[in-house]
GROMACS .gro file of C-alpha atoms in nm:
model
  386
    1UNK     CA    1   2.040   0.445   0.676
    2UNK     CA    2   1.761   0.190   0.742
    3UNK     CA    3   1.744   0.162   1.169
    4UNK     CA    4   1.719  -0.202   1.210
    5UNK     CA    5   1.488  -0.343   1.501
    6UNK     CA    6   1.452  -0.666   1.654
    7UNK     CA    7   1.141  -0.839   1.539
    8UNK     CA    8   0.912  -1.047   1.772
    9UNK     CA    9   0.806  -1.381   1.658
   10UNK     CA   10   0.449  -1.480   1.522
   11UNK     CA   11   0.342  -1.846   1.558
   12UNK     CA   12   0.048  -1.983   1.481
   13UNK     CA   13  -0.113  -2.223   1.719
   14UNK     CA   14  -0.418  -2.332   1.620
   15UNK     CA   15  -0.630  -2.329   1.308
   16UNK     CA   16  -1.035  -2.370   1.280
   17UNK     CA   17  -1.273  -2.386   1.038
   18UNK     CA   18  -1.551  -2.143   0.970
   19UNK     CA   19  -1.809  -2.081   0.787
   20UNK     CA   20  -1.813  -1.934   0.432
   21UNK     CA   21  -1.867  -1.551   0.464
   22UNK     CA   22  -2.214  -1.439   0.240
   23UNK     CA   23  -2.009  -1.163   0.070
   24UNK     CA   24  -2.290  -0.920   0.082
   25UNK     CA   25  -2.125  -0.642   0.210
   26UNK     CA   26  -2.069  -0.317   0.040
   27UNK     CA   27  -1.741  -0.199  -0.105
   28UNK     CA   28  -1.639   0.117   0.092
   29UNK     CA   29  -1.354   0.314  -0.080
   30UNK     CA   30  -1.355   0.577   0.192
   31UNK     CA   31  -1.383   0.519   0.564
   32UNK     CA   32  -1.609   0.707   0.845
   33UNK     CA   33  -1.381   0.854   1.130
   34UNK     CA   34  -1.296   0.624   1.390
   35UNK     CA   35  -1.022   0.667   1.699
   36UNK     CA   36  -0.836   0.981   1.573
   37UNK     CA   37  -0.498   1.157   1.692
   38UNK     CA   38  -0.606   1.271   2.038
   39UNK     CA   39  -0.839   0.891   2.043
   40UNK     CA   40  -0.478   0.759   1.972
   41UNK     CA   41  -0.273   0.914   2.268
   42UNK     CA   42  -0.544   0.802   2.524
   43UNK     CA   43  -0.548   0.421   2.408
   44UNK     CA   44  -0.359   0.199   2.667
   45UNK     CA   45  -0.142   0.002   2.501
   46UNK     CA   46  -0.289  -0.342   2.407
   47UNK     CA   47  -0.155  -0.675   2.651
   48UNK     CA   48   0.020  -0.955   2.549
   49UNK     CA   49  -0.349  -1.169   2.540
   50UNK     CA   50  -0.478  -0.857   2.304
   51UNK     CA   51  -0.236  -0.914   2.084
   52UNK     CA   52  -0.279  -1.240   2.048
   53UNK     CA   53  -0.617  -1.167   1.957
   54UNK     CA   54  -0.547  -0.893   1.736
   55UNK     CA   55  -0.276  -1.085   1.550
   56UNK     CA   56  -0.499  -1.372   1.501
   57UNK     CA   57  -0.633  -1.407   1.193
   58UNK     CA   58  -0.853  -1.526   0.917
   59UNK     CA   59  -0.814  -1.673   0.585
   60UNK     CA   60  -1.057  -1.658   0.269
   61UNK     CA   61  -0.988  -1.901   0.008
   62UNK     CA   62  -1.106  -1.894  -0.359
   63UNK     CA   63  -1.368  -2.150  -0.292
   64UNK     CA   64  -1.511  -1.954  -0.028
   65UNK     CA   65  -1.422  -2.177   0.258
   66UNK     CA   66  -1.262  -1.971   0.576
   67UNK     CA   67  -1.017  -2.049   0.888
   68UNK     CA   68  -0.949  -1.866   1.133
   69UNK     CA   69  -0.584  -1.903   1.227
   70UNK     CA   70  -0.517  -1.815   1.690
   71UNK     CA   71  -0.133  -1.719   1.707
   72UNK     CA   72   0.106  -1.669   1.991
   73UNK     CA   73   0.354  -1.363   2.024
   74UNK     CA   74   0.742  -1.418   2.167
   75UNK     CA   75   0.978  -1.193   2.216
   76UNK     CA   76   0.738  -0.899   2.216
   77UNK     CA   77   0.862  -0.604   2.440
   78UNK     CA   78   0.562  -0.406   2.573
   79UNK     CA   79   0.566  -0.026   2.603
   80UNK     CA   80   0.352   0.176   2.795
   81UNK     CA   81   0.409   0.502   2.656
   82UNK     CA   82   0.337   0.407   2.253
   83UNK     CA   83   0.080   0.649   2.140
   84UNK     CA   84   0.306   0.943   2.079
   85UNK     CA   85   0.237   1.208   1.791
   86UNK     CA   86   0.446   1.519   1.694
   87UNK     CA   87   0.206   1.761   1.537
   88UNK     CA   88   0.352   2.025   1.269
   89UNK     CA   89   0.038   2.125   1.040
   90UNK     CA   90  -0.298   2.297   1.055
   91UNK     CA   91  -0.569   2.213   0.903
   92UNK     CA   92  -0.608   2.198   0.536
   93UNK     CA   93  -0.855   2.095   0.297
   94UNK     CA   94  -0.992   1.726   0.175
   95UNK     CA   95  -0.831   1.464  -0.049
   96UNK     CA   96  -0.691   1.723  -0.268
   97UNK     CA   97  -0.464   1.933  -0.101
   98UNK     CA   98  -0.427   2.265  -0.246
   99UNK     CA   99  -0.251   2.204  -0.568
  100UNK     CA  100  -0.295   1.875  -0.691
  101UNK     CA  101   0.042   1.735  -0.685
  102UNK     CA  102  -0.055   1.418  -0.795
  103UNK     CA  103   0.194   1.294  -1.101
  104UNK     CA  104   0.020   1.053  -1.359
  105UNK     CA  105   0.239   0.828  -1.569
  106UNK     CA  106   0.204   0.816  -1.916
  107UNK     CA  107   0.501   0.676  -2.037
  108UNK     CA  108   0.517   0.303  -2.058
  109UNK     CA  109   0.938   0.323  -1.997
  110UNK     CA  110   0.841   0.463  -1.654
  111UNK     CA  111   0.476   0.302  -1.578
  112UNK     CA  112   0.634  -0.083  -1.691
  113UNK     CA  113   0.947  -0.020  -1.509
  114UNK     CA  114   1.041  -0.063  -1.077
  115UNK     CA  115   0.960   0.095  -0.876
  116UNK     CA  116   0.584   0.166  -1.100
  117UNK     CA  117   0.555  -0.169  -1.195
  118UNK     CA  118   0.502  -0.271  -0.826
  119UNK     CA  119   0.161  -0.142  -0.801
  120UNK     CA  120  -0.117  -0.376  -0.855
  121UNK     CA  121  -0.506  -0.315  -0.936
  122UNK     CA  122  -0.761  -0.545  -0.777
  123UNK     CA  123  -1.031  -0.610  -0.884
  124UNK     CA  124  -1.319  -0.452  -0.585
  125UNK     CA  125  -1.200  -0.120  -0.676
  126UNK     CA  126  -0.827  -0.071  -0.445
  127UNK     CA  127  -0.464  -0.080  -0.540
  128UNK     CA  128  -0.215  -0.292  -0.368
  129UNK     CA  129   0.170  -0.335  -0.423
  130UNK     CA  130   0.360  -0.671  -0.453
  131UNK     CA  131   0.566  -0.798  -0.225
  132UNK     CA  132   0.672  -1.112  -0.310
  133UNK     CA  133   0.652  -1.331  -0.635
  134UNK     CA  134   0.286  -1.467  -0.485
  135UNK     CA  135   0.200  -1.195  -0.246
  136UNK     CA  136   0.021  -0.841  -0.250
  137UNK     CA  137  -0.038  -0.598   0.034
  138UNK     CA  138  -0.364  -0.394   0.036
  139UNK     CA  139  -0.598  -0.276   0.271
  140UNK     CA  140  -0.844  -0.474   0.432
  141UNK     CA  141  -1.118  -0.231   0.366
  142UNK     CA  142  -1.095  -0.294   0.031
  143UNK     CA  143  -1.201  -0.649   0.100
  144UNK     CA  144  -1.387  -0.633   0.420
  145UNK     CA  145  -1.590  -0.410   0.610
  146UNK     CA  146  -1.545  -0.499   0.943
  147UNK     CA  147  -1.873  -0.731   0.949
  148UNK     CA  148  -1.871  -0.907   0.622
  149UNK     CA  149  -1.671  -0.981   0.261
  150UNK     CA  150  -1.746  -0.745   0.053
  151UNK     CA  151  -1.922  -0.831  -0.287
  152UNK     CA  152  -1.649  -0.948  -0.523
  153UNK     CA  153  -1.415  -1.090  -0.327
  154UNK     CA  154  -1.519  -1.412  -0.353
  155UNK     CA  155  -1.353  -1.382  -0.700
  156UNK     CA  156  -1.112  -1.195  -0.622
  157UNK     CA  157  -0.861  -1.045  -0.915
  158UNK     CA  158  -0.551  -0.870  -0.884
  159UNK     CA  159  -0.426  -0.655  -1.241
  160UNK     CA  160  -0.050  -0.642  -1.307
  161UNK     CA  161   0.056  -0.394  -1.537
  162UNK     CA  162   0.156  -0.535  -1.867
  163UNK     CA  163   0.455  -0.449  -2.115
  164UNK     CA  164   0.370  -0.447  -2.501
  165UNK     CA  165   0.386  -0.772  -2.640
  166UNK     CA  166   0.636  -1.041  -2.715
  167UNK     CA  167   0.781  -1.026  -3.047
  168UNK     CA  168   0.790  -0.636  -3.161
  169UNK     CA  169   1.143  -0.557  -3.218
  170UNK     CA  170   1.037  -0.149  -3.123
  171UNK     CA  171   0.985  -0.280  -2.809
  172UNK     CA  172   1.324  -0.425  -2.764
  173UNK     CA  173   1.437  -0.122  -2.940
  174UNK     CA  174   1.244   0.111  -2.689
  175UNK     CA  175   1.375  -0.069  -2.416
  176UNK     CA  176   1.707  -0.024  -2.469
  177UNK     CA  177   1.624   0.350  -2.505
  178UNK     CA  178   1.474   0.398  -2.195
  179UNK     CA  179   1.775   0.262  -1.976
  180UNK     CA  180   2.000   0.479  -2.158
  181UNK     CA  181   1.750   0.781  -2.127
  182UNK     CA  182   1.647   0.678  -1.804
  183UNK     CA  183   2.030   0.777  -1.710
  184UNK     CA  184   2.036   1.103  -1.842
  185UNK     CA  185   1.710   1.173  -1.596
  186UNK     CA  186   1.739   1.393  -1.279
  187UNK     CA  187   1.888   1.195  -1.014
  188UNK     CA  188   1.533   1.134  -0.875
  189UNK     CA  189   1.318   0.915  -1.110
  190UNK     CA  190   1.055   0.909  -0.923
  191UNK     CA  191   0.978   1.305  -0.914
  192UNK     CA  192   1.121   1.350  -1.308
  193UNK     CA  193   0.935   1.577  -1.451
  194UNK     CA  194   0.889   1.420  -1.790
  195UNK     CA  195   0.567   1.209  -1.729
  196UNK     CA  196   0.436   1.487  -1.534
  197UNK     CA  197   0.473   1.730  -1.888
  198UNK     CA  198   0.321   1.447  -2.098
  199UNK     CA  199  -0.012   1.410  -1.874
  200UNK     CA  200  -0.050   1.772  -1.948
  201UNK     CA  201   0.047   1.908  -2.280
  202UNK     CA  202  -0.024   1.661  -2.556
  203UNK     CA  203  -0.138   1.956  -2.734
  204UNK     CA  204  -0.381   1.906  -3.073
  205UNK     CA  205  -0.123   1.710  -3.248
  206UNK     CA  206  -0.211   1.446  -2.967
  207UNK     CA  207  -0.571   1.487  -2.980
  208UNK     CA  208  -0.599   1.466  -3.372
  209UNK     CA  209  -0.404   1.069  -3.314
  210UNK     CA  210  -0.731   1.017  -3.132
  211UNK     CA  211  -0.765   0.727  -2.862
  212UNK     CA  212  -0.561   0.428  -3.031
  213UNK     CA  213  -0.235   0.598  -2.907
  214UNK     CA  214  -0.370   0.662  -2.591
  215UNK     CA  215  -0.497   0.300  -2.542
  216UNK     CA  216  -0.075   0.248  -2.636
  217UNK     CA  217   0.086   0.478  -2.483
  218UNK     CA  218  -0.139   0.637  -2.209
  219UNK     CA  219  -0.375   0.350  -2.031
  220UNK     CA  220  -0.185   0.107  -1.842
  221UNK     CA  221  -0.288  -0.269  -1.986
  222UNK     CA  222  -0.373  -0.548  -1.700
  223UNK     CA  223  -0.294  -0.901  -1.661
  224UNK     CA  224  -0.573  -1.002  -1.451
  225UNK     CA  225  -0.462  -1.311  -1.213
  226UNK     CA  226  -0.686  -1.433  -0.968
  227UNK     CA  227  -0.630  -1.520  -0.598
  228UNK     CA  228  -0.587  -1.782  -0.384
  229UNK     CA  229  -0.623  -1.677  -0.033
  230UNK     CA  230  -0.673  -1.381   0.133
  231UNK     CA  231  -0.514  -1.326   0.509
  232UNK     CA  232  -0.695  -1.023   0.721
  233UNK     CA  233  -0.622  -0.965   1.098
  234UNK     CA  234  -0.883  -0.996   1.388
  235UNK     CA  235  -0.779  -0.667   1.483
  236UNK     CA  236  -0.994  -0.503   1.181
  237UNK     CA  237  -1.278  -0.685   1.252
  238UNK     CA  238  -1.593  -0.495   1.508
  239UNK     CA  239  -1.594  -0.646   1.797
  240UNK     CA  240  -1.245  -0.778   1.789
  241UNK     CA  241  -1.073  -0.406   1.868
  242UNK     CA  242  -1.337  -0.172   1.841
  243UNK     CA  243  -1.278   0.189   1.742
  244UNK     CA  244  -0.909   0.079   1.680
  245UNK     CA  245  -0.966  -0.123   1.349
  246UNK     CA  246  -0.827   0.139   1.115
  247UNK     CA  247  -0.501   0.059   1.280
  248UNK     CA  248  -0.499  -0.283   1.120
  249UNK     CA  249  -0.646  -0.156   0.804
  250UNK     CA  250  -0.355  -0.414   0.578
  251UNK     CA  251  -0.473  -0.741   0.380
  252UNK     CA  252  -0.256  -0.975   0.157
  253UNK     CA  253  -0.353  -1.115  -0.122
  254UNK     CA  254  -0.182  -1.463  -0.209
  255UNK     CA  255  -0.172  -1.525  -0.610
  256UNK     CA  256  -0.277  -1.849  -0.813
  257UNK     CA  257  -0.019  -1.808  -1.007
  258UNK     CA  258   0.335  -1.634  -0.927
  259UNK     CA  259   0.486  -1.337  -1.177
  260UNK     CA  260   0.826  -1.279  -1.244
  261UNK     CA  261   0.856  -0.895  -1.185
  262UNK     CA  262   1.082  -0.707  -0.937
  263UNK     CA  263   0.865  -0.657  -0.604
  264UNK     CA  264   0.904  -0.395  -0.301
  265UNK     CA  265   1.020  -0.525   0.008
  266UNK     CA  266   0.930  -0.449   0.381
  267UNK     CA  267   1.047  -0.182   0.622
  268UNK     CA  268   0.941  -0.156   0.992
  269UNK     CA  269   0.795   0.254   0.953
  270UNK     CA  270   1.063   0.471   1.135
  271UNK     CA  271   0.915   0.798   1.364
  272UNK     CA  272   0.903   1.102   1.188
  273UNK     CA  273   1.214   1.251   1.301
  274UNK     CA  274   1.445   0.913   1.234
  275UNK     CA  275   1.235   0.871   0.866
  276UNK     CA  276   1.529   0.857   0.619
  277UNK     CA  277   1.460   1.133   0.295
  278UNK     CA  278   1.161   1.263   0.501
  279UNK     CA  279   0.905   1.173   0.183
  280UNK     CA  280   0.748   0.946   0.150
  281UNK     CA  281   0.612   0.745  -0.225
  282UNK     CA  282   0.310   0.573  -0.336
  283UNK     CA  283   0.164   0.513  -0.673
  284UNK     CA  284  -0.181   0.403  -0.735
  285UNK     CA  285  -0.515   0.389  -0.967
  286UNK     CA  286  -0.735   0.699  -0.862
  287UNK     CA  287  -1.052   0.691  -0.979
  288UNK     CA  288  -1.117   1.051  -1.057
  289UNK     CA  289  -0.799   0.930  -1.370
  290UNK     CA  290  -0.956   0.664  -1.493
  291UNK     CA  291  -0.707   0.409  -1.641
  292UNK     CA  292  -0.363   0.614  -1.528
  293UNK     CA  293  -0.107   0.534  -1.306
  294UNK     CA  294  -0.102   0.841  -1.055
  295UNK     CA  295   0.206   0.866  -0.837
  296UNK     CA  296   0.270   1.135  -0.560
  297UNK     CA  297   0.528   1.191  -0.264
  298UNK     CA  298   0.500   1.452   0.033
  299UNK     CA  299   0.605   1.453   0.393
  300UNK     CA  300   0.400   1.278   0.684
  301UNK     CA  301   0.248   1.600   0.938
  302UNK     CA  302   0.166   1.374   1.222
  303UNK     CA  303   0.196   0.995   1.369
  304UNK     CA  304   0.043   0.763   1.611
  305UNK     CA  305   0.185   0.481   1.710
  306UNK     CA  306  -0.006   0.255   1.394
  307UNK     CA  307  -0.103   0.533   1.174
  308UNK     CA  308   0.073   0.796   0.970
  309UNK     CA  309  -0.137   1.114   0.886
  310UNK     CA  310  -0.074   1.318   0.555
  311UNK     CA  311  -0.128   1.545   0.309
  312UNK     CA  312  -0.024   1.344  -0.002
  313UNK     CA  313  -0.305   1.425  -0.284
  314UNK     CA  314  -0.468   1.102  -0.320
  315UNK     CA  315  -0.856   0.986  -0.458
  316UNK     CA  316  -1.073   0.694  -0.370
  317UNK     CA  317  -0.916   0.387  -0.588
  318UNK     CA  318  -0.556   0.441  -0.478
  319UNK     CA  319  -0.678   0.321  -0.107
  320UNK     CA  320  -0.452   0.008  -0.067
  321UNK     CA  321  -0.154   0.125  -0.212
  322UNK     CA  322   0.199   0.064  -0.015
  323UNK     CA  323   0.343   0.345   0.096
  324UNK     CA  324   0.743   0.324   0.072
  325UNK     CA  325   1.081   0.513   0.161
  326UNK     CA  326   1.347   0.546  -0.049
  327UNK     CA  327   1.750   0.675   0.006
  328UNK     CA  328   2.101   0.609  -0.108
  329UNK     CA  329   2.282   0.325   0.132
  330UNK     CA  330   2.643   0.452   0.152
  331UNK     CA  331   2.893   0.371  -0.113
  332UNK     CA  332   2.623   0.249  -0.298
  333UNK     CA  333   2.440   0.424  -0.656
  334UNK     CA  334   2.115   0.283  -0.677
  335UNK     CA  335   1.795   0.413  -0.462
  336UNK     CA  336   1.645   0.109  -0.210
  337UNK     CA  337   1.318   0.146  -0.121
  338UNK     CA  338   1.070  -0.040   0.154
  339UNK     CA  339   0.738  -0.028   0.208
  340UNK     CA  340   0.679   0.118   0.541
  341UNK     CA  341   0.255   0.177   0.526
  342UNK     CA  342  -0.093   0.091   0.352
  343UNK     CA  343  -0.232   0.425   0.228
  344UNK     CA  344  -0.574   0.347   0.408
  345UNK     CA  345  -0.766   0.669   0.284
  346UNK     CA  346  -0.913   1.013   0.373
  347UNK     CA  347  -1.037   1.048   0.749
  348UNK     CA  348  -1.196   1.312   0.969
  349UNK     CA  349  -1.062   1.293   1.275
  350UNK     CA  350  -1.095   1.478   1.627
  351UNK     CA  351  -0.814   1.737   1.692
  352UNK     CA  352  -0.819   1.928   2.008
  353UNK     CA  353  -1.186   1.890   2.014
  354UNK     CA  354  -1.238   1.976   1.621
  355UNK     CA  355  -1.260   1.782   1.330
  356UNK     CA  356  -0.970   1.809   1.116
  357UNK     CA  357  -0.883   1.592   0.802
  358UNK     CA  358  -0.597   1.407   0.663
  359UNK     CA  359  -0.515   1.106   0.443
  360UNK     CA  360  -0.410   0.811   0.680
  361UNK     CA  361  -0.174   0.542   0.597
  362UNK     CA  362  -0.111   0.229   0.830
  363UNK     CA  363   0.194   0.216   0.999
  364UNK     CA  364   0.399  -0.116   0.967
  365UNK     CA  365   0.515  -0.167   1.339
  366UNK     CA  366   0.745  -0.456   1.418
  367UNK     CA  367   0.461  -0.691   1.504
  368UNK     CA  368   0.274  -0.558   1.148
  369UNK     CA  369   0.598  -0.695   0.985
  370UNK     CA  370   0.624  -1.000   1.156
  371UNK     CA  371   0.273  -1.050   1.098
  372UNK     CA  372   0.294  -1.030   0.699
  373UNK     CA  373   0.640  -1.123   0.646
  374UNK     CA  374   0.465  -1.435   0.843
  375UNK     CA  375   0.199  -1.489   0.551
  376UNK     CA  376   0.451  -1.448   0.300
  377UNK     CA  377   0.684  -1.680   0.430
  378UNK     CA  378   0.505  -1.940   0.593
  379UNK     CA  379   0.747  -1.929   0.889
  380UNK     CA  380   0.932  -1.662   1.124
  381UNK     CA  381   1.304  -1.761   0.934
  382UNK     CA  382   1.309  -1.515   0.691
  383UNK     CA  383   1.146  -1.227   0.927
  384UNK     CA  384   1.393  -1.182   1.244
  385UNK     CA  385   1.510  -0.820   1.157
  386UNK     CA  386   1.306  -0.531   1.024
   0.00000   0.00000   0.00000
C-alpha cells in the first residue's frame, strides 16, 4: 500500500517582477555530471532559510514577461541524516543497458489509452506527463539551463497524443474491441507483450502497405497546445544551489487551454526497500524511434535522498518523462499508479572514486510535492497528505 506522509506547507510570500529572459540558451538533452552518489552522502542537509530559497521560484509567461515568486516553508521537519543510499549494482554500460528493453507502442488501443495517453511531447525536444487537466510535469533542463531559457521556450508547445477522428464508426467499433481485448490481456498491461511483437515483426506483408498504415497505425498523431506559464525552482538555477541543481531538475508546464483526458497523479517517492511492486514505469518519445511511443520498467539500483539512479533503457527525448509506481490497493481490481520522479537523463557520476553511469530520475520528496501540487492548485488545500 501507498505509505502516506505528512506534507509541509508551501506559501508564497512575495512576488517580483523581472526581466524577460533572452532565450538564447542551448537545448541540452543530456546533462554533464554534477554532485553524484558519494557528492550526495556528504551534502549537509539544506536549513530552513535554504529552503526557502530553493523552493522559491520563477515563472515564464507566454509573453515573455517573468516573476519570481519568495515562499515560506511550515511544518517542515528537518533531518540531519537525509543523504542515505543502498547500493546493489556494478557498473554497467550507457543509456542502453545490455538488451534494450525498451517496449515501443504501436497499437493505437494501447498508445491512446491510460496510463500511455498521459505522456506528453513538448515542443524543445523532452517528454512530460500530465498531471492535471492544465498541468504537465517535465524537467527543467528541458527548458532551462541553469543560466538562461533555452531557445523555444518562449513558444512553448506541449503535443497530446490524439485518437482517430470524430465520426468513423471503426473507431467506435475498435474501441469497443479493445476494452474487451484489453481484458483477455495478461494481468499486467503495461508489460503485455503484444505491442512489443508488433514493433518487431511486421514482416513483408507490412512493408509492401508502405508508410500510410504506419502514419495510422504506428506514429502517434499530436495535438499541439501551447502554454501559458512555466514554474521552475531556484534550486536549479547556478548560483542558487550549486552542484546540487540536478536535484531540482522538475518544471511544470501550465496549458492555454485544458484537455479532457485521464491524468497521473502524485506520489511522495518511497525508499527502495518500502517501494510498493519494486518497478518502476515511464513512457516517453526517444529520439533514436522517431515518432513512437517507447515505454520501459526496471528496478531502481541506488537512491539519494532527491535522486533515484537506474538502469531503465532510455534515449535523449524521453528526458522529462514522469516516472510512476503502480500496485493493486486491497479489495480492489484495478492498478493505481503515481508519479513518484522526473526521468532527468543519463549521468556520470563519481563512485568510490570512479566514474560510473546510470540514468537519474528526480525524486519527489514531500517538499517536491508540496511544491507542485502548490502550482497546480494554487493553494496548500488540496496538498496536505502525500
Amino acid at each position: 500500500t501507498w505509505h502516506l506522509k505528512k506534507v509541509p506547507q508551501i506559501v508564497s510570500e512575495r512576488t517580483f517582477s523581472l526581466d524577460s529572459p533572452t532565450f538564447k540558451a542551448k537545448p541540452k538533452l543530456e546533462l554533464n555530471s554534477v554532485c553524484g552518489i558519494e557528492c550526495q552522502r556528504k551534502l549537509p542537509a539544506p536549513s530552513l532559510s535554504d529552503w526557502k530559497d530553493i523552493l522559491s521560484y520563477e515563472t515564464v509567461f507566454e509573453n515573455g514577461s517573468r516573476t519570481l515568486t519568495e515562499v515560506n516553508v511550515l511544518g517542515l521537519m528537518l533531518d540531519s541524516a537525509e543523504n542515505t543510499t543502498a547500493r546493489t549494482s556494478s557498473r554497467r554500460k550507457r543509456q542502453i543497458y545490455g538488451t534494450d528493453s525498451r517496449f515501443s507502442i504501436y497499437d493505437k488501443r494501447f498508445m491512446t489509452n491510460f496510463p500511455f495517453n498521459t505522456a506528453v511531447k513538448v515542443s524543445t525536444g523532452c517528454s512530460g506527463i500530465l498531471v492535471s487537466p492544465r498541468h504537465v510535469l517535465t524537467a527543467a533542463h528541458c527548458l532551462h539551463d541553469g543560466k538562461d531559457y533555452v531557445k523555444g521556450s518562449k513558444r512553448l508547445r506541449v503535443g497530446l497524443m490524439k485518437t482517430k477522428s470524430r465520426g468513423n464508426g471503426r473507431k467506435r467499433k475498435g474501441a469497443k474491441r479493445s476494452r474487451r481485448e484489453a481484458s483477455e490481456l495478461p494481468d499486467d498491461p503495461e508489460v503485455a507483450p503484444e505491442p512489443r511483437r508488433r514493433s518487431r515483426g511486421g514482416g513483408r506483408k507490412q512493408r509492401r502497405s508502405g508508410r500510410k498504415q504506419d502514419s495510422q497505425d504506428g506514429v502517434p498523431a499530436f495535438q499541439w497546445t501551447r502554454v501559458k506559464s512555466t514554474h521552475i525552482p531556484r534550486g536549479w538555477f547556478k548560483g542558487v544551489s550549486g552542484d546540487m541543481a540536478l536535484d531540482y531538475d522538475y518544471a511544470v508546464l501550465e496549458l492555454k487551454r485544458p484537455h479532457k483526458r485521464k491524468y497521473m497523479e502524485l506520489g511522495i517517492s518511497p525508499t527502495i526497500k518500502m517501494m510498493p511492486g519494486s518497478m518502476i514505469h515511464f513512457s516517453g518519445f526517444d529520439n533514436d524511434r522517431s515518432g513512437q511511443l517507447v515505454y520501459r520498467f526496471c528496478s531502481i539500483s541506488d537512491e539519494s535522498n532527491d535522486l533515484f539512479y537506474q538502469y531503465c533503457d532510455a534515449e535523449p527525448g524521453s528526458t522529462g518523462s514522469g516516472v510512476y509506481l503502480r500496485l493493486k490497493e486491497p479489495d480492489k481490481k484495478k492498478w493505481k499508479r503515481k508519479i513518484i520522479a522526473v526521468y532527468s537523463g543519463h549521468q556520470w557520476v563519481d563512485v568510490n572514486g570512479e566514474q560510473q553511469d546510470y540514468n537519474v530520475a528526480v525524486r519527489i520528496t514531500p517538499l517536491k510535492y508540496a511544491q507542485i501540487c502548490f502550482w497546480i492548485h494554487g493553494n496548500d488545500e488540496n496538498c496536505t497528505r502525500g
